[in-house]
Amino acid sequence: MKVIFITCIRGIISRNILSTAAFELLSSRKDLRLVIIVPQSRAAAIKKEFGGENVFVEGILTPPLAGRVKLLWVLATNLLSTRTRQVQRRAKFERDRNIFDYLTSHLLAFLGRFRFVRSVFRSLVASLDSGREFDELFSRFEPALLFATDVYELMDAKLMRASRRHGAKCLGMVRSWDNITSKTILTTIPDMALVNSQHDREELIYYGDVPSERIKVVGVPHYDRYLASAERTGRDKFCQSLGLDPGRQFILFTPPSDRYLQGDPVSPVVLDALVGLDLQVLVRAPLVGRAQLKNYSPPANVIFDQPGNSPDFVDVHLDRQADRHLADSIYHSALVITWASTMIIDAAVFNKPVILVGFDAKPRPYGRSILQYYDYDHQRHIIASGGLRLVRSPAELSSWVRRYLADSRLDQDGRSLIVEEHCGKLDGRAGERVANLLLGFL
């Protein structure tokens, strides 16, 4: 019986992979043993939800960054030479005025442009942080394959290096559309890499140094369910569960989290801009952080949806029912107001008009403003598609809401381009492709 290790360090992987056809197909194979590797804090919950006769769950320690590991992570972050990192560097300097950090980061980014430097650094990481803390795990299960579901996650990278030392094959996946240009350089190159789209593939070749023949485009596995009509809750049932009137349109608003924008309560400004419109507003709170709506007295047409909140991305848990509720919220809405988040792509999948909040509650320096996030590589690319509107004032927000409600076909071609460039094949078979590639790689 062959053993496959599957990582689930960040909680969202339970939605991205474990709740999809990819995991269902693999776990149905009685000739396989699957071992899900998770932080100890979530091992019991994952075992309860996904454990089975041939599915085991192993909890591991995920200590805070410290010492040599922290130094290597800082170097890996600053060696990444992208526009996103330039913006992050500028914003940090505006906040802390640490000229030494700023200039050192600039120097490292310059060095990171050279493939030779990146290659030497990967060798250094392999030597100094080889993942030996996982030797006992590999010796006990002797896996034939490691499926690293998030190649830019620190623990996934450690496990990839350990798999190489133990002779196990390694198939890695890029978790999200922003990872390649916003996290670190790719510290460990897997034997094969899976990406959602052709655009991600091109970025992984350019920034990650992964040979083109070792990259497969699979699509987005959890979108398979979004496309299935049987997965959608009826409008009456959905609206009534939240106190919405099924006979009236509603806007879905997903506000920015204070994890990114501290001390700038822009969400009340957005809601106040919608007061004069004869429609309902469903406010979906962030999964991580808060929406800074404390002490705000909402108008009668505003309904709040609290899907659950986590202190960080490791503990986020979006099970199948919760993801279904998210998809229903988009599907039944008339349009989506959001900010620099993956909600943009989620909404485009359902061909919903998208408006991005591009203003602060009060004028702020660039390093603390919401506008900095729209200068990230992945955001600039998606804005350039023409499939959404970035509004710079409450008045412009109200205007575009009216225009989209009057004609939801506006910018439809741009939304189609977003789906094409960021979702790969949207055919309901992405999970199947992932499973088949894993099985073929054994």
PDB file of C-alpha atoms in Angstrom, residues 29 65 104 230 256 354 356 367 400 410 427:
ATOM      1  CA  ARG A  29      -8.653   4.217  -3.348  1.00  0.00           C
ATOM      2  CA  LEU A  65       9.870  32.056  13.385  1.00  0.00           C
ATOM      3  CA  THR A 104      19.240  46.316   2.841  1.00  0.00           C
ATOM      4  CA  ALA A 230     -27.254  21.129  -7.341  1.00  0.00           C
ATOM      5  CA  PRO A 256     -11.364  44.983   4.366  1.00  0.00           C
ATOM      6  CA  VAL A 354     -17.354  43.930  -9.055  1.00  0.00           C
ATOM      7  CA  LEU A 356     -13.345  47.818  -5.524  1.00  0.00           C
ATOM      8  CA  GLY A 367       1.967  53.349   3.450  1.00  0.00           C
ATOM      9  CA  TRP A 400     -21.207  52.643 -10.337  1.00  0.00           C
ATOM     10  CA  LEU A 410     -21.270  46.162 -18.284  1.00  0.00           C
ATOM     11  CA  ASP A 427     -15.236  22.805 -16.423  1.00  0.00           C
TER      12      ASP A 427
END
